[in-house]
Coordinates of C-alpha atoms in Angstrom, one line a residue:
Chain X
M165 CA 91.7 117.4 57.0
A166 CA 93.2 117.1 60.4
L167 CA 93.2 119.7 62.6
F168 CA 97.3 120.1 63.8
E169 CA 99.9 117.9 61.5
L170 CA 103.4 117.8 62.8
R171 CA 105.7 116.4 60.3
E172 CA 109.3 115.3 61.4
V173 CA 109.7 118.0 63.7
T174 CA 112.6 118.2 65.3
K175 CA 113.4 120.5 68.3
V176 CA 116.4 121.0 69.3
F177 CA 116.9 124.0 72.2
P178 CA 120.2 126.4 72.5
N179 CA 121.8 124.3 75.2
G180 CA 122.1 121.4 72.9
V181 CA 119.2 119.8 74.8
V182 CA 117.3 117.7 71.9
A183 CA 113.6 117.5 73.2
L184 CA 112.0 116.3 70.0
E185 CA 113.4 114.0 67.3
R186 CA 111.4 113.6 64.2
V187 CA 108.0 113.8 65.7
S188 CA 105.3 113.1 63.3
L189 CA 101.6 112.9 64.4
R190 CA 98.0 114.0 63.6
V191 CA 95.2 115.5 66.0
E192 CA 92.4 114.8 64.5
R193 CA 89.3 117.8 64.7
G194 CA 87.3 117.1 68.2
E195 CA 88.8 114.4 69.4
F196 CA 90.7 114.1 73.5
L197 CA 94.4 113.2 72.9
A198 CA 96.5 112.4 75.6
V199 CA 100.1 112.7 75.6
I200 CA 101.6 110.3 78.0
G201 CA 105.6 110.5 78.9
L202 CA 108.4 110.7 81.6
S203 CA 109.5 114.0 83.0
G204 CA 111.6 115.1 80.2
S205 CA 110.8 113.2 77.5
G206 CA 109.0 116.4 75.1
K207 CA 105.9 116.5 76.2
S208 CA 105.6 119.9 77.2
T209 CA 107.7 120.4 74.3
L210 CA 105.4 118.8 71.3
L211 CA 102.6 120.9 73.2
R212 CA 104.2 124.2 72.9
C213 CA 104.7 123.4 69.1
L214 CA 101.3 123.5 68.5
N215 CA 100.6 126.7 69.4
R216 CA 104.2 128.1 68.3
L217 CA 105.2 129.0 71.8
V218 CA 108.0 126.8 70.5
E219 CA 109.4 127.1 66.7
P220 CA 110.7 123.9 65.2
S221 CA 114.1 123.3 64.6
A222 CA 113.3 121.4 61.7
G223 CA 110.1 120.2 60.3
Q224 CA 106.7 121.5 60.0
V225 CA 103.5 122.1 62.0
L226 CA 100.9 122.4 60.0
F227 CA 96.8 123.7 60.9
E228 CA 94.0 122.8 59.0
G229 CA 96.1 122.0 55.8
A230 CA 98.0 125.3 56.5
D231 CA 102.0 125.7 57.4
V232 CA 102.4 127.6 60.7
T233 CA 105.8 126.4 61.6
H234 CA 107.6 129.7 61.2
L235 CA 104.5 132.5 61.7
R236 CA 106.2 135.6 62.5
G237 CA 104.7 139.0 64.7
R238 CA 101.2 139.5 64.0
A239 CA 100.6 136.5 62.0
L240 CA 102.0 134.3 64.7
R241 CA 100.2 136.4 67.9
Q242 CA 96.5 135.3 65.6
Y243 CA 97.5 131.9 65.1
R244 CA 98.3 131.6 68.9
C245 CA 94.6 133.2 70.0
G246 CA 93.0 130.1 68.2
I247 CA 94.4 127.8 70.5
G248 CA 93.9 128.2 74.4
M249 CA 96.1 126.8 76.7
I250 CA 96.1 125.7 80.2
F251 CA 99.1 125.0 82.9
Q252 CA 100.4 122.7 85.6
H253 CA 101.0 125.7 87.9
F254 CA 97.8 127.7 86.6
N255 CA 100.0 130.7 85.9
L256 CA 97.1 133.3 87.0
I257 CA 97.7 136.8 88.5
E258 CA 97.4 136.0 91.8
R259 CA 96.6 139.6 92.9
R260 CA 93.8 140.4 90.6
T261 CA 90.5 138.9 90.8
V262 CA 89.4 135.8 88.4
L263 CA 87.3 137.9 85.9
E264 CA 90.3 139.8 85.5
N265 CA 92.1 136.6 84.3
V266 CA 89.5 135.3 82.0
L267 CA 90.2 138.8 80.4
V268 CA 93.6 137.9 79.6
G269 CA 92.2 135.3 77.0
S270 CA 90.5 138.0 75.4
L271 CA 93.7 139.5 75.2
G272 CA 94.5 138.9 71.8
R273 CA 90.4 140.0 70.4
V274 CA 91.4 143.7 72.1
A275 CA 93.1 146.4 71.0
V276 CA 96.4 147.4 73.3
W277 CA 95.6 150.9 74.3
R278 CA 92.3 149.6 75.7
S279 CA 93.6 146.3 77.1
L280 CA 95.9 148.6 79.0
L281 CA 93.9 151.1 80.6
G282 CA 92.2 148.1 81.5
T283 CA 88.8 149.3 80.3
F284 CA 87.4 146.1 77.9
P285 CA 84.6 145.9 76.5
E286 CA 80.9 145.0 77.8
E287 CA 80.3 142.3 75.5
L288 CA 83.4 140.3 76.9
V289 CA 82.5 140.8 80.2
E290 CA 79.6 139.3 79.8
E291 CA 81.3 136.6 77.8
A292 CA 84.3 135.7 80.9
L293 CA 81.1 135.7 82.7
R294 CA 79.4 133.2 80.5
N295 CA 82.6 131.2 80.5
L296 CA 83.3 131.6 84.5
E297 CA 79.2 129.6 84.5
V298 CA 81.2 127.4 82.6
V299 CA 83.7 125.9 84.7
G300 CA 80.8 126.7 88.0
L301 CA 82.6 129.8 89.3
A302 CA 80.3 132.7 88.3
E303 CA 80.3 133.3 92.0
K304 CA 83.6 133.8 92.4
A305 CA 84.1 136.4 89.7
F306 CA 85.1 139.1 92.0
D307 CA 87.2 137.0 94.3
R308 CA 91.3 137.5 94.2
V309 CA 92.5 134.5 92.9
R310 CA 94.5 133.8 95.3
M311 CA 92.5 133.1 97.6
L312 CA 90.9 130.3 95.6
S313 CA 92.1 126.1 95.8
G314 CA 94.0 124.4 93.4
G315 CA 91.2 122.6 91.6
Q316 CA 89.2 126.1 91.2
K317 CA 92.3 128.0 89.6
Q318 CA 92.8 125.4 87.4
R319 CA 89.0 125.9 86.4
V320 CA 89.7 129.7 86.3
A321 CA 92.8 129.0 83.6
I322 CA 90.4 126.9 81.8
A323 CA 87.4 129.6 81.8
R324 CA 90.9 132.3 80.3
A325 CA 91.8 129.5 77.8
L326 CA 87.8 129.9 76.6
M327 CA 87.7 133.5 76.7
Q328 CA 90.0 132.9 73.4
R329 CA 87.0 131.1 71.4
P330 CA 89.6 128.8 70.4
H331 CA 90.1 125.2 68.3
A332 CA 91.7 123.4 70.4
L333 CA 93.0 123.4 74.1
L334 CA 96.0 122.1 74.9
A335 CA 96.2 121.0 78.8
D336 CA 100.0 120.4 79.9
E337 CA 99.7 118.4 83.0
P338 CA 96.7 120.0 84.0
V339 CA 96.0 118.4 87.2
A340 CA 99.8 117.0 88.3
S341 CA 99.9 119.0 91.4
L342 CA 96.3 118.8 92.2
D343 CA 94.9 116.3 94.3
P344 CA 93.4 113.1 93.1
A345 CA 89.5 114.2 93.7
T346 CA 90.3 117.4 92.3
A347 CA 92.2 115.5 89.9
H348 CA 89.0 114.0 88.3
S349 CA 86.9 117.4 88.8
V350 CA 89.3 119.2 86.9
M351 CA 89.4 116.5 84.2
R352 CA 85.3 116.3 83.6
Y353 CA 85.5 120.1 82.9
L354 CA 88.4 119.4 80.2
E355 CA 85.6 116.0 79.2
E356 CA 82.3 118.7 79.0
V357 CA 84.4 121.3 76.5
N358 CA 85.6 118.4 74.4
Q359 CA 82.2 117.1 74.4
R360 CA 79.7 120.1 74.8
F361 CA 81.5 122.6 72.8
G362 CA 83.2 119.6 70.7
M363 CA 86.8 121.1 71.2
T364 CA 89.8 119.5 70.2
V365 CA 91.6 118.9 73.4
V366 CA 95.3 117.6 73.9
C367 CA 96.5 116.7 77.1
S368 CA 99.5 115.3 78.9
L369 CA 99.3 113.6 81.6
H370 CA 101.3 111.6 84.1
F371 CA 98.8 108.8 85.4
L372 CA 97.7 105.7 83.0
S373 CA 94.1 105.3 85.2
L374 CA 93.6 108.9 83.7
V375 CA 94.1 108.5 80.2
R376 CA 92.3 105.5 80.3
R377 CA 89.1 106.8 81.8
Y378 CA 89.2 109.9 79.9
A379 CA 91.4 110.0 76.5
R380 CA 90.2 108.2 73.2
R381 CA 93.8 107.9 71.9
V382 CA 97.3 108.3 73.4
V383 CA 100.7 109.3 71.6
A384 CA 103.7 108.1 74.4
L385 CA 106.9 109.9 73.8
R386 CA 110.4 108.5 74.9
A387 CA 113.3 110.8 74.9
G388 CA 111.7 113.0 72.2
R389 CA 110.5 110.0 70.3
V390 CA 107.1 109.1 69.5
V391 CA 107.2 105.2 70.8
F392 CA 103.6 104.0 71.1
E393 CA 100.0 105.8 69.6
G394 CA 96.9 103.8 69.9
C395 CA 93.7 103.5 72.2
P396 CA 94.7 103.5 76.0
D397 CA 93.8 99.9 76.2
E398 CA 96.0 98.8 73.8
I399 CA 98.6 99.3 76.3
T400 CA 99.8 96.5 77.7
D401 CA 102.1 96.0 80.9
E402 CA 104.7 95.2 78.5
W403 CA 104.5 99.0 76.8
F404 CA 104.2 100.5 79.8
R405 CA 107.9 98.9 80.5
H406 CA 108.7 100.3 77.3
I407 CA 107.7 103.9 77.7
Y408 CA 108.4 104.4 81.0
G409 CA 111.3 101.9 81.7
E410 CA 111.7 98.4 83.4
E411 CA 112.0 99.9 87.1
A412 CA 108.4 101.7 86.8
Q413 CA 105.4 100.5 88.4
E414 CA 101.9 102.0 87.8
V415 CA 100.3 104.0 90.0
E416 CA 96.7 103.9 90.6
I417 CA 94.2 107.1 90.6
R418 CA 90.9 106.8 91.7
Chain C
M136 CA 144.1 118.9 84.2
K137 CA 146.0 121.3 82.1
R138 CA 144.2 124.6 83.1
W139 CA 144.7 123.7 86.7
L140 CA 148.4 123.7 86.1
W141 CA 148.3 127.2 84.6
Q142 CA 146.7 128.5 87.6
A143 CA 148.6 126.9 89.7
L144 CA 152.0 128.2 88.2
L145 CA 150.5 131.6 87.8
L146 CA 149.3 131.5 91.3
D147 CA 153.0 130.9 92.6
G148 CA 154.3 133.5 90.1
V149 CA 152.2 136.2 91.6
T150 CA 152.5 135.4 95.1
G151 CA 156.6 134.6 95.1
A152 CA 157.2 138.6 93.0
Y153 CA 154.8 139.6 95.7
A154 CA 156.8 138.7 98.4
A155 CA 159.4 139.8 96.6
V156 CA 158.3 143.3 96.3
L157 CA 157.5 143.3 99.7
L158 CA 160.7 141.8 101.4
H159 CA 162.9 144.0 99.3
R160 CA 161.1 147.6 99.1
I161 CA 159.5 147.3 102.9
V162 CA 161.6 144.6 105.1
W163 CA 164.5 145.6 103.5
F164 CA 164.2 149.4 102.8
H165 CA 161.9 150.6 105.7
M166 CA 162.9 148.2 108.9
V167 CA 166.7 147.5 107.7
Q168 CA 168.0 150.4 106.1
G169 CA 165.2 153.0 107.6
M170 CA 164.6 155.2 104.4
E171 CA 161.8 155.6 102.1
P172 CA 162.4 153.1 99.0
P173 CA 163.7 154.9 96.1
A174 CA 161.9 154.4 92.2
I175 CA 162.0 150.7 90.8
S176 CA 164.4 150.5 88.6
P177 CA 164.3 147.7 85.8
W178 CA 166.5 145.6 87.2
E179 CA 164.7 144.9 89.9
L180 CA 161.7 144.4 88.3
V181 CA 163.2 141.5 86.6
A182 CA 164.2 140.3 90.1
Y183 CA 161.1 140.4 91.2
A184 CA 159.8 138.5 88.3
L185 CA 162.7 136.1 88.8
A186 CA 162.0 135.5 91.7
G187 CA 158.0 135.1 91.2
M188 CA 159.7 132.3 88.7
L189 CA 161.9 130.8 91.2
V190 CA 158.7 129.7 93.5
A191 CA 156.5 129.0 90.4
A192 CA 159.4 126.8 89.5
L193 CA 159.8 125.3 93.2
G194 CA 155.9 124.8 93.6
F195 CA 156.2 122.4 90.3
T196 CA 159.1 120.4 91.4
V197 CA 159.1 120.3 95.3
R198 CA 155.6 120.8 95.3
C199 CA 155.6 122.4 98.6
T200 CA 153.8 125.8 97.4
L201 CA 150.5 127.5 97.5
G202 CA 149.9 126.5 93.6
A203 CA 150.9 122.8 94.7
W204 CA 147.9 123.0 97.5
M205 CA 145.4 124.6 95.4
V206 CA 145.9 121.7 92.7
D207 CA 145.7 118.7 94.5
P208 CA 145.4 119.2 98.2
H209 CA 145.0 115.6 99.5
R210 CA 148.1 114.2 96.9
L211 CA 150.5 116.5 99.2
R212 CA 152.9 115.1 101.7
P213 CA 152.5 116.2 105.7
W214 CA 155.4 118.3 105.4
Q215 CA 154.6 119.6 102.0
R216 CA 151.5 121.0 103.4
Q217 CA 152.9 122.4 106.1
C218 CA 155.3 124.2 103.9
A219 CA 152.5 125.9 102.2
L220 CA 150.2 126.9 104.4
H221 CA 153.6 128.2 106.3
I222 CA 154.2 130.5 103.0
G223 CA 150.3 131.1 103.1
L224 CA 150.6 132.4 106.7
G225 CA 154.3 134.7 105.7
L226 CA 152.6 136.5 103.3
L227 CA 149.2 136.9 105.1
V228 CA 151.6 138.5 107.9
L229 CA 153.5 140.4 105.4
T230 CA 150.6 141.9 104.2
V231 CA 149.5 143.1 107.2
W232 CA 152.9 144.8 108.3
T233 CA 153.2 146.7 104.9
G234 CA 149.9 147.9 105.6
W235 CA 150.3 149.8 109.2
I236 CA 153.5 150.7 107.2
V237 CA 152.0 152.6 104.0
T238 CA 148.8 153.8 106.2
K239 CA 151.0 155.2 108.5
V240 CA 149.6 153.7 111.5
A241 CA 150.0 155.4 114.6
P242 CA 148.1 154.6 117.8
L243 CA 150.0 156.4 120.1
E244 CA 148.4 159.7 118.4
L245 CA 144.8 158.7 119.8
F246 CA 146.4 159.6 123.2
S247 CA 148.4 162.9 123.2
A248 CA 147.6 164.9 125.3
E249 CA 147.1 167.7 123.5
G250 CA 144.7 165.7 120.8
L251 CA 142.5 164.3 123.5
R252 CA 141.9 167.9 124.5
S253 CA 140.7 168.8 120.9
A254 CA 138.6 166.6 120.5
G255 CA 137.3 166.8 124.3
R256 CA 136.5 170.7 123.5
L257 CA 134.7 169.4 120.1
F258 CA 132.3 166.4 121.6
G259 CA 131.8 168.7 124.5
A260 CA 130.8 171.3 121.8
L261 CA 128.8 169.1 119.5
L262 CA 126.7 167.6 123.3
T263 CA 125.6 171.5 124.3
P264 CA 123.9 172.3 120.6
E265 CA 123.6 176.2 119.7
L266 CA 120.0 176.7 119.6
S267 CA 119.9 180.0 118.0
I268 CA 120.1 179.0 114.5
L269 CA 117.4 176.2 115.1
D270 CA 115.3 178.5 112.7
R271 CA 118.2 178.3 110.0
A272 CA 119.4 174.9 110.1
L273 CA 115.8 174.2 109.9
A274 CA 114.8 176.0 106.8
A275 CA 118.5 173.9 105.3
M276 CA 117.0 170.6 106.3
V277 CA 113.4 171.2 104.7
Q278 CA 115.9 171.9 101.7
T279 CA 117.9 168.8 102.0
I280 CA 114.6 166.5 102.4
Y281 CA 112.8 168.3 99.3
I282 CA 116.4 168.0 97.1
A283 CA 116.0 164.1 98.2
L284 CA 112.0 163.9 96.9
M285 CA 112.8 165.7 93.6
A286 CA 115.6 163.4 92.6
T287 CA 113.4 160.2 93.5
L288 CA 110.5 161.8 91.7
V289 CA 112.4 163.1 88.5
G290 CA 114.3 159.7 88.8
L291 CA 111.9 157.5 89.1
P292 CA 110.1 157.8 85.1
P293 CA 112.8 157.4 83.5
A294 CA 114.1 154.4 86.0
L295 CA 110.9 152.1 85.6
V296 CA 111.1 152.2 81.7
L297 CA 114.9 151.9 81.7
G298 CA 114.3 148.9 84.4
F299 CA 112.2 147.3 81.4
L300 CA 114.7 147.7 78.6
A301 CA 117.4 147.0 81.1
A302 CA 116.1 143.2 81.9
R303 CA 117.2 140.1 80.0
N304 CA 113.9 138.3 79.4
V305 CA 112.1 141.1 78.2
M306 CA 114.7 141.9 75.8
R307 CA 116.0 138.6 74.7
H308 CA 113.7 137.9 71.3
H309 CA 115.3 139.9 69.1
V310 CA 118.7 140.7 67.9
A311 CA 118.4 144.9 68.0
T312 CA 116.5 144.9 71.2
F313 CA 119.1 142.8 72.3
A314 CA 121.7 144.9 71.9
V315 CA 119.6 147.9 73.3
Y316 CA 119.9 145.6 76.7
G317 CA 123.3 145.2 76.5
V318 CA 124.1 148.8 75.9
L319 CA 121.8 149.9 78.6
R320 CA 123.3 147.5 80.8
V321 CA 126.7 149.5 80.2
I322 CA 125.5 152.5 80.6
I323 CA 123.7 152.2 83.8
N324 CA 126.2 150.5 85.8
F325 CA 128.9 152.8 84.9
A326 CA 125.8 155.8 85.9
R327 CA 125.9 153.6 89.1
S328 CA 129.7 153.0 90.0
V329 CA 130.5 157.2 89.8
E330 CA 129.8 157.9 93.3
P331 CA 127.1 160.9 93.3
L332 CA 129.7 162.8 95.4
I333 CA 131.4 163.2 92.1
W334 CA 128.0 164.0 89.9
A335 CA 127.6 166.7 92.7
V336 CA 130.8 168.0 91.5
I337 CA 130.6 167.8 87.7
F338 CA 127.0 169.2 87.9
S339 CA 127.9 172.1 90.7
V340 CA 130.8 172.9 87.4
W341 CA 128.0 172.7 85.0
V342 CA 125.0 174.6 86.4
G343 CA 127.1 176.8 89.5
V344 CA 127.1 175.3 93.2
G345 CA 123.7 175.0 94.8
P346 CA 120.7 172.6 95.9
F347 CA 120.0 172.1 92.0
A348 CA 123.2 170.6 91.0
G349 CA 123.1 168.6 94.3
M350 CA 119.6 167.5 93.0
L351 CA 120.4 166.4 89.3
A352 CA 123.5 164.1 91.0
M353 CA 121.4 162.5 92.9
T354 CA 119.1 162.1 89.9
V355 CA 121.5 160.3 87.6
H356 CA 122.4 158.2 90.7
T357 CA 118.6 157.3 91.3
I358 CA 118.5 156.7 88.4
A359 CA 120.7 154.4 87.6
A360 CA 120.5 152.5 91.3
L361 CA 116.6 152.2 90.6
A362 CA 116.9 150.7 87.1
K363 CA 119.5 148.0 88.5
L364 CA 117.2 146.9 91.2
Y365 CA 113.3 147.2 88.7
S366 CA 115.3 145.3 86.3
E367 CA 116.7 142.1 88.2
Q368 CA 113.3 142.3 89.7
V369 CA 112.0 142.2 86.0
E370 CA 114.3 139.2 85.5
S371 CA 113.2 137.0 88.3
V372 CA 109.6 137.0 87.7
D373 CA 108.0 133.6 86.9
P374 CA 108.0 132.9 83.6
G375 CA 104.9 131.0 83.9
L376 CA 102.5 133.4 84.0
L377 CA 104.7 135.3 80.9
E378 CA 104.5 132.0 78.8
A379 CA 100.2 131.8 79.8
V380 CA 99.7 135.3 78.7
E381 CA 102.1 135.1 75.4
A382 CA 99.9 131.8 74.5
T383 CA 96.8 134.0 74.3
G384 CA 97.6 135.3 70.9
A385 CA 98.5 138.8 73.0
H386 CA 100.5 141.9 71.4
P387 CA 104.6 142.3 73.8
V388 CA 103.4 145.3 74.9
Q389 CA 100.4 143.4 76.6
V390 CA 102.4 140.5 77.6
V391 CA 104.6 143.2 80.0
W392 CA 101.5 144.6 81.1
F393 CA 99.4 141.6 81.9
G394 CA 102.7 139.2 82.8
I395 CA 105.3 141.2 84.2
V396 CA 103.5 144.6 85.5
P397 CA 101.2 142.6 88.1
Q398 CA 104.2 140.7 89.8
V399 CA 106.5 143.6 90.2
V400 CA 104.2 146.7 91.5
L401 CA 104.9 145.9 95.0
P402 CA 108.3 145.2 95.0
F403 CA 108.9 148.3 93.1
L404 CA 107.2 150.8 95.3
A405 CA 109.2 148.8 98.6
F406 CA 112.7 149.6 96.3
T407 CA 111.2 153.5 95.8
I408 CA 110.2 154.1 99.1
Y409 CA 113.9 152.9 100.4
R410 CA 115.3 154.8 97.7
W411 CA 114.0 158.2 98.8
D412 CA 114.8 157.6 102.3
T413 CA 118.7 156.3 101.3
N414 CA 118.6 160.1 99.2
V415 CA 117.0 162.3 102.5
R416 CA 121.1 160.6 103.9
M417 CA 122.7 161.6 101.0
A418 CA 121.6 164.7 99.9
T419 CA 123.3 165.9 103.9
V420 CA 126.6 164.3 102.6
I421 CA 126.3 165.8 98.7
G422 CA 125.3 169.4 100.4
L423 CA 129.2 169.3 101.6
V424 CA 130.2 169.4 98.5
G425 CA 128.7 172.2 97.2
G426 CA 124.8 170.6 96.4
G427 CA 122.6 173.2 99.0
G428 CA 121.0 172.4 101.9
I429 CA 121.9 171.3 105.0
G430 CA 125.1 170.5 104.2
T431 CA 126.3 173.3 102.8
L432 CA 125.4 174.7 106.1
L433 CA 127.2 172.3 107.9
M434 CA 130.5 172.9 105.9
Q435 CA 130.0 177.2 106.9
Y436 CA 130.1 176.3 110.3
Q437 CA 133.1 174.0 110.3
G438 CA 135.0 176.0 108.4
L439 CA 134.5 179.2 110.9
A440 CA 135.3 176.3 113.6
Q441 CA 131.7 176.8 115.7
W442 CA 131.2 173.6 117.0
H443 CA 128.4 174.5 118.5
E444 CA 125.8 175.4 115.7
V445 CA 127.9 172.1 113.7
G446 CA 126.5 169.9 117.0
L447 CA 123.1 171.4 116.5
I448 CA 123.4 170.6 112.5
V449 CA 124.6 166.7 113.5
L450 CA 121.7 166.2 115.8
L451 CA 119.3 167.5 113.7
I452 CA 120.7 165.0 110.7
A453 CA 120.4 162.4 113.1
A454 CA 117.1 162.9 114.0
V455 CA 115.8 163.0 110.4
V456 CA 118.0 160.3 109.3
W457 CA 116.0 158.3 112.2
V458 CA 112.8 159.5 111.1
M459 CA 113.0 158.8 107.7
D460 CA 114.2 154.9 108.4
Y461 CA 112.0 154.9 110.7
L462 CA 108.7 155.3 108.6
S463 CA 110.7 153.9 105.7
A464 CA 110.9 150.8 107.1
R465 CA 106.9 150.9 108.3
L466 CA 105.8 152.0 104.9
R467 CA 107.9 148.9 103.6
E468 CA 105.9 146.7 106.1
M469 CA 102.8 147.8 104.9
I470 CA 103.1 147.0 101.5
A471 CA 105.2 143.9 101.7

């Protein structure tokens, strides 16, 4: 059984924009799936349908065979808790410490009043420190996030996602605002999480070179529709122009 | 294109009727006849309306009016544009002239011998303050500062709560909360648009003239003003962090606490300090209508025409306002 399955998912936003149109997709347990396509092709919306930050207008989202399309309230929060997510702009609390930011990942498992008082249980703090070790930032635990570099911030965001003990990790253009060298270091941490913990990773990316290097399967979107599905090696020049348009040129990042 | 046409006709109609009213009632009655214009008769109303329609028709056919110019300035001939420009200029001159007459502007009054003498006496007295009442004035000033402080402190907690409940991005997710948001917006805007002076009048009838009425008046205004500022700050937070906290499966209360609060703490603090500073200034004015403190003392001496005492109080107010201004600016600089 697939971990995620999208069945004919369509998303129309209130302003009339059709972000996804009858998208069907299976994400197998433990795979590293890349989602590519131009800006505005629906990559972000696709990821947000998987963890139900976005509710589809039509179609079904299945998680381990169970329908999660229209979850609400507590059930929806529990579902989201099981799926980590990282973002292009990191989305961390800049003025707080690294540790406090990582602990945000455990909010779904902590009583509301405890989190408001800021008294997280000791074992969660230890878990947060272990997760910081995974991303190589243990010694930065008590620094403020705004003092960190972009790559370090994204690693904090990964540690925050790991705090959710997730079944899967969604990454929405995680390296789009990083320089190439830093981009690779962040991608390697995603790769490590995927291989060491066997965690499913769904990652939207801009650069095909990164896709070829890290992903085992790739899905391409164009104007909200799936136009390609297969191995990264199968993306020929012809496919490339089909996905990105006739004007496009591939840019290499090493 | 259709909508533009209606707007042009409306503009020409309104300006035409407006010009007719001014020409008839101000130029004809005031300037030519030299008398106050009588009450408007129904026939005159009809005539004004007809004048408006005439101008609108003129704009539609000859295209030499403001309306025609607004719709399509580039396709007009030079003389048409000139004509529209002159209509606009004429309206401006007519309006200023009317304003002059309605306000009864009389510059010569500023330079009458008697007036100048009175003003000189007053300014002289203000500049030689009566120091013997300094202790009374200081006590009243302290009362004013405390009125402002209490209004700020008492208004703060409700304003904090309202700041979140009146923020669109917090409340839009559910129909019921969105309705609450709409109602609160209306209430806050109403409370804010009523001047604190009027609140002071209301509360002095309610709880009696005195510092408590002044404090209540300023508390109401503080709640409304701060709630507005707070909610705008909440609405302008980076939605990315909100989304990230939501994605962890956090409870809505946690989303607000971890997603919004860290982004608004410092702006909130700055707004609050600024509010206290504004309240001190406002409290002196509130005192003038019976809100207690230095303003009430000022009114007493002014009523007795004891200008040296008034002079001391005015200087004291100026000094305190200046110090508050400076302190609040420095404090806000420090946290920025």
